[in-house]
CSV table of C-alpha atoms in Angstrom, one decimal:
chain,number,residue,atom,x,y,z
V,1,UNK,CA,-80.3,-55.2,90.5
V,2,UNK,CA,-81.0,-52.2,88.6
V,3,UNK,CA,-78.3,-49.5,88.8
V,4,UNK,CA,-81.2,-46.6,88.7
V,5,UNK,CA,-82.2,-47.6,92.1
V,6,UNK,CA,-78.5,-48.8,93.6
V,7,UNK,CA,-76.2,-46.0,92.7
V,8,UNK,CA,-76.4,-43.6,95.6
V,9,UNK,CA,-79.2,-44.3,97.3
V,10,UNK,CA,-76.8,-44.5,100.7
V,11,UNK,CA,-77.7,-46.1,103.9
V,12,UNK,CA,-80.6,-48.8,102.5
V,13,UNK,CA,-78.8,-49.8,99.3
V,14,UNK,CA,-75.1,-49.6,101.1
V,15,UNK,CA,-76.9,-52.1,103.7
V,16,UNK,CA,-78.2,-54.4,101.1
V,17,UNK,CA,-74.9,-55.0,99.9
V,18,UNK,CA,-72.9,-55.1,103.0
V,19,UNK,CA,-73.8,-58.8,102.9
V,20,UNK,CA,-70.7,-59.5,100.2
V,21,UNK,CA,-70.8,-63.0,99.6
V,22,UNK,CA,-74.7,-63.0,98.8
V,23,UNK,CA,-75.7,-63.3,95.2
V,24,UNK,CA,-77.8,-59.8,94.1
V,25,UNK,CA,-81.2,-59.2,95.0
V,26,UNK,CA,-84.0,-57.0,93.9
V,27,UNK,CA,-83.8,-53.5,94.9
V,28,UNK,CA,-85.7,-53.2,98.0
V,29,UNK,CA,-88.1,-49.8,98.0
V,30,UNK,CA,-86.5,-47.5,100.8
V,31,UNK,CA,-88.1,-47.7,104.2
V,32,UNK,CA,-87.4,-45.4,106.7
V,33,UNK,CA,-85.9,-47.5,108.8
V,34,UNK,CA,-83.2,-48.4,106.7
V,35,UNK,CA,-81.3,-45.1,107.4
V,36,UNK,CA,-80.3,-46.6,110.8
V,37,UNK,CA,-77.1,-47.1,111.6
V,38,UNK,CA,-75.2,-50.4,110.2
V,39,UNK,CA,-72.6,-52.3,112.1
V,40,UNK,CA,-68.9,-51.8,111.1
V,41,UNK,CA,-67.7,-53.7,107.8
V,42,UNK,CA,-65.4,-57.2,109.3
V,43,UNK,CA,-61.6,-56.5,109.5
V,44,UNK,CA,-60.2,-59.2,106.9
V,45,UNK,CA,-57.1,-57.8,105.4
V,46,UNK,CA,-55.1,-54.4,106.0
V,47,UNK,CA,-57.7,-52.0,106.5
V,48,UNK,CA,-58.2,-51.5,109.8
V,49,UNK,CA,-60.7,-48.5,110.4
V,50,UNK,CA,-61.4,-44.8,108.6
V,51,UNK,CA,-60.9,-41.6,109.6
V,52,UNK,CA,-61.9,-39.1,107.3
V,53,UNK,CA,-62.2,-38.0,103.7
V,54,UNK,CA,-60.1,-35.4,102.5
V,55,UNK,CA,-61.1,-32.3,100.3
V,56,UNK,CA,-58.4,-29.4,99.0
V,57,UNK,CA,-59.7,-26.3,99.0
V,58,UNK,CA,-58.6,-23.0,97.0
V,59,UNK,CA,-59.6,-21.4,99.8
V,60,UNK,CA,-61.3,-23.0,103.1
V,61,UNK,CA,-63.3,-20.3,104.3
V,62,UNK,CA,-65.3,-20.1,101.0
V,63,UNK,CA,-66.0,-23.7,100.4
V,64,UNK,CA,-66.6,-23.4,104.0
V,65,UNK,CA,-69.1,-21.2,104.0
V,66,UNK,CA,-71.1,-23.5,100.6
V,67,UNK,CA,-70.7,-26.4,102.9
V,68,UNK,CA,-72.8,-24.7,105.9
V,69,UNK,CA,-74.8,-23.1,103.8
V,70,UNK,CA,-76.0,-25.7,101.5
V,71,UNK,CA,-75.7,-28.4,104.0
V,72,UNK,CA,-75.7,-27.0,107.2
V,73,UNK,CA,-72.3,-28.7,108.1
V,74,UNK,CA,-69.8,-26.3,109.7
V,75,UNK,CA,-66.5,-26.2,111.5
V,76,UNK,CA,-63.6,-23.8,112.7
V,77,UNK,CA,-60.7,-23.5,110.3
V,78,UNK,CA,-57.6,-24.4,112.4
V,79,UNK,CA,-53.9,-24.0,111.5
V,80,UNK,CA,-52.2,-27.2,111.4
V,81,UNK,CA,-48.5,-27.2,112.0
V,82,UNK,CA,-46.9,-30.7,112.2
V,83,UNK,CA,-43.6,-30.9,111.0
V,84,UNK,CA,-44.6,-33.9,109.3
V,85,UNK,CA,-46.7,-31.8,106.7
V,86,UNK,CA,-44.3,-31.1,104.5
V,87,UNK,CA,-42.8,-34.6,104.2
V,88,UNK,CA,-46.6,-36.1,103.8
V,89,UNK,CA,-47.9,-34.1,100.9
V,90,UNK,CA,-44.1,-33.8,99.4
V,91,UNK,CA,-44.2,-30.1,99.6
V,92,UNK,CA,-41.3,-28.6,101.0
V,93,UNK,CA,-42.3,-25.4,103.1
V,94,UNK,CA,-45.8,-26.0,102.8
V,95,UNK,CA,-48.2,-24.5,105.2
V,96,UNK,CA,-51.9,-26.3,106.0
V,97,UNK,CA,-55.0,-24.9,107.6
V,98,UNK,CA,-58.2,-27.4,108.2
V,99,UNK,CA,-61.8,-27.1,108.6
V,100,UNK,CA,-62.8,-31.2,110.0
V,101,UNK,CA,-66.8,-31.2,109.2
V,102,UNK,CA,-68.4,-34.0,111.4
V,103,UNK,CA,-71.2,-35.1,109.0
V,104,UNK,CA,-74.1,-36.4,111.2
V,105,UNK,CA,-75.9,-39.8,111.0
V,106,UNK,CA,-74.3,-43.1,109.4
V,107,UNK,CA,-71.4,-40.4,108.2
V,108,UNK,CA,-68.0,-39.8,109.2
V,109,UNK,CA,-65.6,-35.9,109.5
V,110,UNK,CA,-65.2,-35.0,106.3
V,111,UNK,CA,-61.9,-32.8,105.9
V,112,UNK,CA,-61.4,-29.4,104.5
V,113,UNK,CA,-58.2,-28.4,103.9
V,114,UNK,CA,-56.2,-25.2,102.4
V,115,UNK,CA,-52.0,-25.4,101.5
V,116,UNK,CA,-50.3,-22.2,100.7
V,117,UNK,CA,-46.2,-21.7,100.3
V,118,UNK,CA,-46.2,-24.4,97.3
V,119,UNK,CA,-47.7,-24.3,93.8
V,120,UNK,CA,-51.2,-25.2,93.0
V,121,UNK,CA,-53.3,-26.0,90.2
V,122,UNK,CA,-56.8,-26.4,90.3
V,123,UNK,CA,-58.8,-29.1,88.0
V,124,UNK,CA,-62.7,-29.7,87.7
V,125,UNK,CA,-63.2,-33.2,86.5
V,126,UNK,CA,-66.3,-34.5,84.6
V,127,UNK,CA,-68.1,-37.5,86.7
V,128,UNK,CA,-67.0,-39.7,84.1
V,129,UNK,CA,-62.9,-39.3,84.4
V,130,UNK,CA,-61.2,-42.0,85.7
V,131,UNK,CA,-60.5,-40.9,89.6
V,132,UNK,CA,-62.9,-38.1,89.8
V,133,UNK,CA,-64.2,-38.0,93.9
V,134,UNK,CA,-67.3,-37.0,94.6
V,135,UNK,CA,-69.6,-36.9,98.0
V,136,UNK,CA,-73.1,-38.0,98.4
V,137,UNK,CA,-74.8,-36.5,101.2
V,138,UNK,CA,-78.7,-38.0,102.5
V,139,UNK,CA,-80.6,-35.6,103.1
V,140,UNK,CA,-84.3,-34.7,104.6
V,141,UNK,CA,-85.0,-31.7,102.4
V,142,UNK,CA,-83.6,-31.6,99.1
V,143,UNK,CA,-85.5,-28.6,98.0
V,144,UNK,CA,-84.1,-26.6,100.6
V,145,UNK,CA,-80.7,-27.8,99.2
V,146,UNK,CA,-81.2,-26.7,95.6
V,147,UNK,CA,-82.9,-23.4,97.1
V,148,UNK,CA,-79.3,-22.2,98.7
V,149,UNK,CA,-77.1,-24.0,96.0
V,150,UNK,CA,-78.7,-21.7,93.4
V,151,UNK,CA,-78.6,-18.9,95.5
V,152,UNK,CA,-75.0,-19.1,95.6
V,153,UNK,CA,-74.3,-19.7,92.1
V,154,UNK,CA,-73.2,-23.1,92.3
V,155,UNK,CA,-73.0,-25.5,89.4
V,156,UNK,CA,-75.7,-28.1,88.6
V,157,UNK,CA,-74.5,-30.8,86.9
V,158,UNK,CA,-77.7,-32.5,86.6
V,159,UNK,CA,-79.1,-32.1,82.9
V,160,UNK,CA,-82.5,-30.9,84.1
V,161,UNK,CA,-81.5,-28.3,86.9
V,162,UNK,CA,-83.7,-30.2,89.4
V,163,UNK,CA,-83.7,-32.7,91.9
V,164,UNK,CA,-85.0,-36.2,89.7
V,165,UNK,CA,-87.2,-38.4,91.0
V,166,UNK,CA,-87.0,-42.5,91.5
V,167,UNK,CA,-89.0,-45.0,93.3
V,168,UNK,CA,-92.3,-42.8,93.0
V,169,UNK,CA,-91.0,-39.9,94.3
V,170,UNK,CA,-89.8,-41.2,97.1
V,171,UNK,CA,-85.7,-40.8,96.5
V,172,UNK,CA,-85.1,-37.7,94.7
V,173,UNK,CA,-81.4,-36.8,93.9
V,174,UNK,CA,-79.5,-34.0,92.0
V,175,UNK,CA,-75.4,-33.5,91.4
V,176,UNK,CA,-74.0,-29.9,91.6
V,177,UNK,CA,-70.1,-28.6,92.3
V,178,UNK,CA,-68.5,-27.0,95.5
V,179,UNK,CA,-66.8,-24.0,94.9
V,180,UNK,CA,-63.5,-26.0,93.9
V,181,UNK,CA,-65.4,-27.8,91.5
V,182,UNK,CA,-65.7,-31.3,93.6
V,183,UNK,CA,-68.9,-32.9,93.0
V,184,UNK,CA,-71.4,-33.0,95.3
V,185,UNK,CA,-75.0,-35.6,95.3
V,186,UNK,CA,-77.5,-34.7,97.5
V,187,UNK,CA,-80.3,-37.2,97.8
V,188,UNK,CA,-83.6,-36.8,99.3
V,189,UNK,CA,-83.5,-39.7,101.5
V,190,UNK,CA,-86.8,-40.9,103.9
V,191,UNK,CA,-85.4,-40.5,108.0
V,192,UNK,CA,-85.9,-43.6,110.5
V,193,UNK,CA,-89.4,-43.8,111.8
V,194,UNK,CA,-87.8,-42.9,115.1
V,195,UNK,CA,-86.6,-39.9,114.3
V,196,UNK,CA,-87.4,-36.9,116.1
V,197,UNK,CA,-86.0,-34.2,113.7
V,198,UNK,CA,-82.7,-32.8,113.7
V,199,UNK,CA,-80.4,-31.6,111.1
V,200,UNK,CA,-80.8,-31.9,107.6
V,201,UNK,CA,-77.8,-34.3,106.4
V,202,UNK,CA,-78.9,-38.0,108.0
V,203,UNK,CA,-75.5,-39.3,106.3
V,204,UNK,CA,-73.0,-39.4,103.9
V,205,UNK,CA,-71.5,-41.7,101.1
V,206,UNK,CA,-68.4,-41.8,99.5
V,207,UNK,CA,-68.1,-41.5,95.5
V,208,UNK,CA,-65.5,-42.5,93.1
V,209,UNK,CA,-64.9,-42.9,89.2
V,210,UNK,CA,-62.8,-46.0,88.0
V,211,UNK,CA,-60.9,-46.6,85.3
V,212,UNK,CA,-59.3,-49.9,85.2
V,213,UNK,CA,-61.4,-52.0,87.3
V,214,UNK,CA,-59.6,-55.0,87.5
V,215,UNK,CA,-56.6,-53.0,88.8
V,216,UNK,CA,-58.7,-50.9,90.9
V,217,UNK,CA,-59.5,-54.1,93.0
V,218,UNK,CA,-56.3,-55.2,93.0
V,219,UNK,CA,-55.4,-52.4,95.0
V,220,UNK,CA,-58.6,-52.2,97.0
V,221,UNK,CA,-59.4,-55.6,97.3
V,222,UNK,CA,-56.2,-57.7,97.4
V,223,UNK,CA,-54.0,-55.2,98.9
V,224,UNK,CA,-56.5,-53.3,101.5
V,225,UNK,CA,-58.6,-56.2,102.1
V,226,UNK,CA,-62.1,-54.2,100.8
V,227,UNK,CA,-64.7,-56.5,99.9
V,228,UNK,CA,-67.1,-55.6,97.2
V,229,UNK,CA,-70.7,-56.2,96.4
V,230,UNK,CA,-72.0,-58.5,93.4
V,231,UNK,CA,-70.9,-56.9,90.4
V,232,UNK,CA,-74.2,-55.0,88.9
V,233,UNK,CA,-75.5,-54.6,85.6
V,234,UNK,CA,-74.9,-52.4,82.9
V,235,UNK,CA,-77.4,-49.4,82.7
V,236,UNK,CA,-78.0,-46.5,80.5
V,237,UNK,CA,-81.5,-45.3,81.8
V,238,UNK,CA,-82.8,-42.0,81.0
V,239,UNK,CA,-83.2,-41.0,84.4
V,240,UNK,CA,-79.5,-41.7,85.1
V,241,UNK,CA,-78.5,-40.1,82.3
V,242,UNK,CA,-80.3,-36.9,83.4
V,243,UNK,CA,-79.0,-37.1,87.2
V,244,UNK,CA,-75.6,-37.6,86.0
V,245,UNK,CA,-75.3,-35.4,83.2
V,246,UNK,CA,-74.3,-38.0,81.1
V,247,UNK,CA,-73.5,-37.7,76.9
V,248,UNK,CA,-76.2,-40.0,75.4
V,249,UNK,CA,-75.0,-43.5,75.2
V,250,UNK,CA,-72.6,-44.0,77.9
V,251,UNK,CA,-73.3,-46.9,80.2
V,252,UNK,CA,-72.5,-46.9,84.0
V,253,UNK,CA,-72.8,-49.5,87.0
V,254,UNK,CA,-71.6,-49.0,91.1
V,255,UNK,CA,-69.5,-51.0,93.1
V,256,UNK,CA,-70.1,-50.9,96.8
V,257,UNK,CA,-68.2,-51.1,99.9
V,258,UNK,CA,-68.4,-50.4,103.7
V,259,UNK,CA,-64.2,-49.7,104.6
V,260,UNK,CA,-63.4,-52.7,107.2
V,261,UNK,CA,-63.7,-51.9,111.0
V,262,UNK,CA,-65.9,-49.3,110.4
V,263,UNK,CA,-69.6,-48.1,108.8
V,264,UNK,CA,-68.0,-45.5,106.3
V,265,UNK,CA,-69.6,-46.4,102.9
V,266,UNK,CA,-68.3,-45.7,99.0
V,267,UNK,CA,-69.7,-46.2,95.5
V,268,UNK,CA,-67.4,-46.4,93.0
V,269,UNK,CA,-69.2,-46.3,89.3
V,270,UNK,CA,-67.7,-47.8,86.3
V,271,UNK,CA,-68.5,-46.0,83.3
V,272,UNK,CA,-68.2,-47.1,79.6
V,273,UNK,CA,-69.0,-45.6,76.0
V,274,UNK,CA,-67.3,-42.4,77.2
V,275,UNK,CA,-65.3,-40.8,74.8
V,276,UNK,CA,-62.1,-38.3,76.1
V,277,UNK,CA,-62.1,-39.0,79.3
V,278,UNK,CA,-59.3,-37.2,81.2
V,279,UNK,CA,-57.8,-39.0,84.1
V,280,UNK,CA,-57.9,-36.8,87.3
V,281,UNK,CA,-54.9,-36.8,88.9
V,282,UNK,CA,-53.9,-34.1,91.2
V,283,UNK,CA,-51.1,-33.2,94.1
V,284,UNK,CA,-52.0,-33.4,97.5
V,285,UNK,CA,-52.8,-29.4,97.7
V,286,UNK,CA,-54.5,-29.3,94.6
V,287,UNK,CA,-57.3,-27.5,95.1
V,288,UNK,CA,-60.3,-29.8,94.3
V,289,UNK,CA,-57.5,-32.8,94.7
V,290,UNK,CA,-59.7,-35.5,97.4
V,291,UNK,CA,-58.8,-38.9,99.1
V,292,UNK,CA,-59.1,-40.3,102.3
V,293,UNK,CA,-57.4,-41.3,105.4
V,294,UNK,CA,-57.6,-44.9,106.4
V,295,UNK,CA,-56.2,-47.0,109.4
V,296,UNK,CA,-54.1,-50.0,108.6
V,297,UNK,CA,-52.4,-52.9,110.4
V,298,UNK,CA,-48.9,-53.8,109.5
V,299,UNK,CA,-47.8,-50.3,107.6
V,300,UNK,CA,-44.1,-51.0,107.6
V,301,UNK,CA,-44.7,-54.1,105.8
V,302,UNK,CA,-47.6,-52.9,103.9
V,303,UNK,CA,-45.9,-50.0,101.8
V,304,UNK,CA,-43.1,-52.4,100.7
V,305,UNK,CA,-45.8,-54.5,99.4
V,306,UNK,CA,-47.6,-51.7,97.7
V,307,UNK,CA,-44.4,-50.4,96.0
V,308,UNK,CA,-43.6,-53.8,94.5
V,309,UNK,CA,-47.1,-53.8,92.9
V,310,UNK,CA,-46.2,-50.6,91.5
V,311,UNK,CA,-48.3,-48.8,93.8
V,312,UNK,CA,-47.8,-44.6,93.5
V,313,UNK,CA,-46.3,-43.4,96.9
V,314,UNK,CA,-46.9,-39.5,96.9
V,315,UNK,CA,-44.9,-39.1,100.3
V,316,UNK,CA,-41.1,-37.6,100.3
V,317,UNK,CA,-38.5,-40.6,99.1
V,318,UNK,CA,-41.3,-42.9,98.7
V,319,UNK,CA,-41.0,-43.6,103.1
V,320,UNK,CA,-43.3,-43.6,105.6
V,321,UNK,CA,-43.1,-40.7,108.2
V,322,UNK,CA,-42.5,-40.3,111.3
V,323,UNK,CA,-45.9,-38.5,112.6
V,324,UNK,CA,-45.2,-39.1,116.2
V,325,UNK,CA,-43.5,-41.3,118.4
V,326,UNK,CA,-45.9,-44.0,117.8
V,327,UNK,CA,-47.8,-43.4,114.3
V,328,UNK,CA,-46.3,-43.4,110.9
V,329,UNK,CA,-48.7,-42.7,107.8
V,330,UNK,CA,-47.8,-42.4,104.1
V,331,UNK,CA,-49.8,-41.0,101.0
V,332,UNK,CA,-50.1,-43.3,98.0
V,333,UNK,CA,-52.3,-43.3,95.1
V,334,UNK,CA,-55.1,-45.8,94.3
V,335,UNK,CA,-55.1,-46.8,90.2
V,336,UNK,CA,-57.9,-43.8,89.8
V,337,UNK,CA,-55.5,-40.9,91.0
V,338,UNK,CA,-57.4,-41.0,94.9
V,339,UNK,CA,-55.4,-40.2,97.1
V,340,UNK,CA,-54.8,-42.5,100.2
V,341,UNK,CA,-53.5,-41.2,103.7
V,342,UNK,CA,-52.4,-44.9,105.1
V,343,UNK,CA,-52.3,-44.4,108.8
V,344,UNK,CA,-50.4,-46.9,111.1
V,345,UNK,CA,-48.6,-47.6,114.5
V,346,UNK,CA,-45.0,-49.2,115.6
V,347,UNK,CA,-44.3,-50.5,118.5
V,348,UNK,CA,-42.0,-48.4,121.0
V,349,UNK,CA,-38.3,-49.8,121.0
V,350,UNK,CA,-37.4,-52.1,123.3
V,351,UNK,CA,-37.0,-51.2,126.9
V,352,UNK,CA,-33.1,-50.9,128.2
């Protein structure tokens, strides 16, 4: 399957990859019906569901204004005062405010966080840096998105500074940054035929740049039970080079999955030929830090298994946090530096 028509097309192409055990087939032309809702991916391992994507901001109101004005997404900023937050993030005395964006269609919650009363250091990764996260938004009208982004002075990553056309213009795509340097892709994608209109955003797909693919698959596939699409061919198509702002000669290929027990999708990218790649690896409160919260089964058994496999545990003392009477959670990092909040339940103590 050619990389230029697989990477980032969102609903249709992730749907095609949902049948993980099948061999690659030629990519279909994007049809409006392909943007419909997918069934949840089957649960075959530790992961049982998806909660939300996470993006730490420098100032949550500033970043929220970007997503409101550029993508039409909005939420209320609220304090989050659970006493487990300092333990979960290993940040004594930290305060937290959040804005939970709900992405329409085949989307999911996108949590903007702002931490205070703790040391923070932001960073702006290149798309080719291992651990660099990004978010893809499928939109009806990409020209509205680009105009709003440029009005706000957003940095455009795409070399040409304009949406790149694929499949004779049926799909148009552009990469940019939000105020924290977080990478965002807008993808113009035809809505379903029976769609009578609605918000500009139709859905979303998470993105992540891989470093060590073997280690990544040991984490995501072997420990968490995710299934990935068959390995794609390498590509250095000029359109992809323009779209992603890549140095000449750099090649890329995608690995796609649907989060087990959910319809949330992720597209991981591996690059080769990159010089001076810098791992993107931040603390939970750092502006630009990113991750996701997923539900897992048997969290009390899973964490020791991860620790034995060399997974980094971020939460205080490398231990589970008692979020409430039934819920336990913990932050770990995948091999690329992405923050993963594992959330599980424990059985209540036996009654006397």
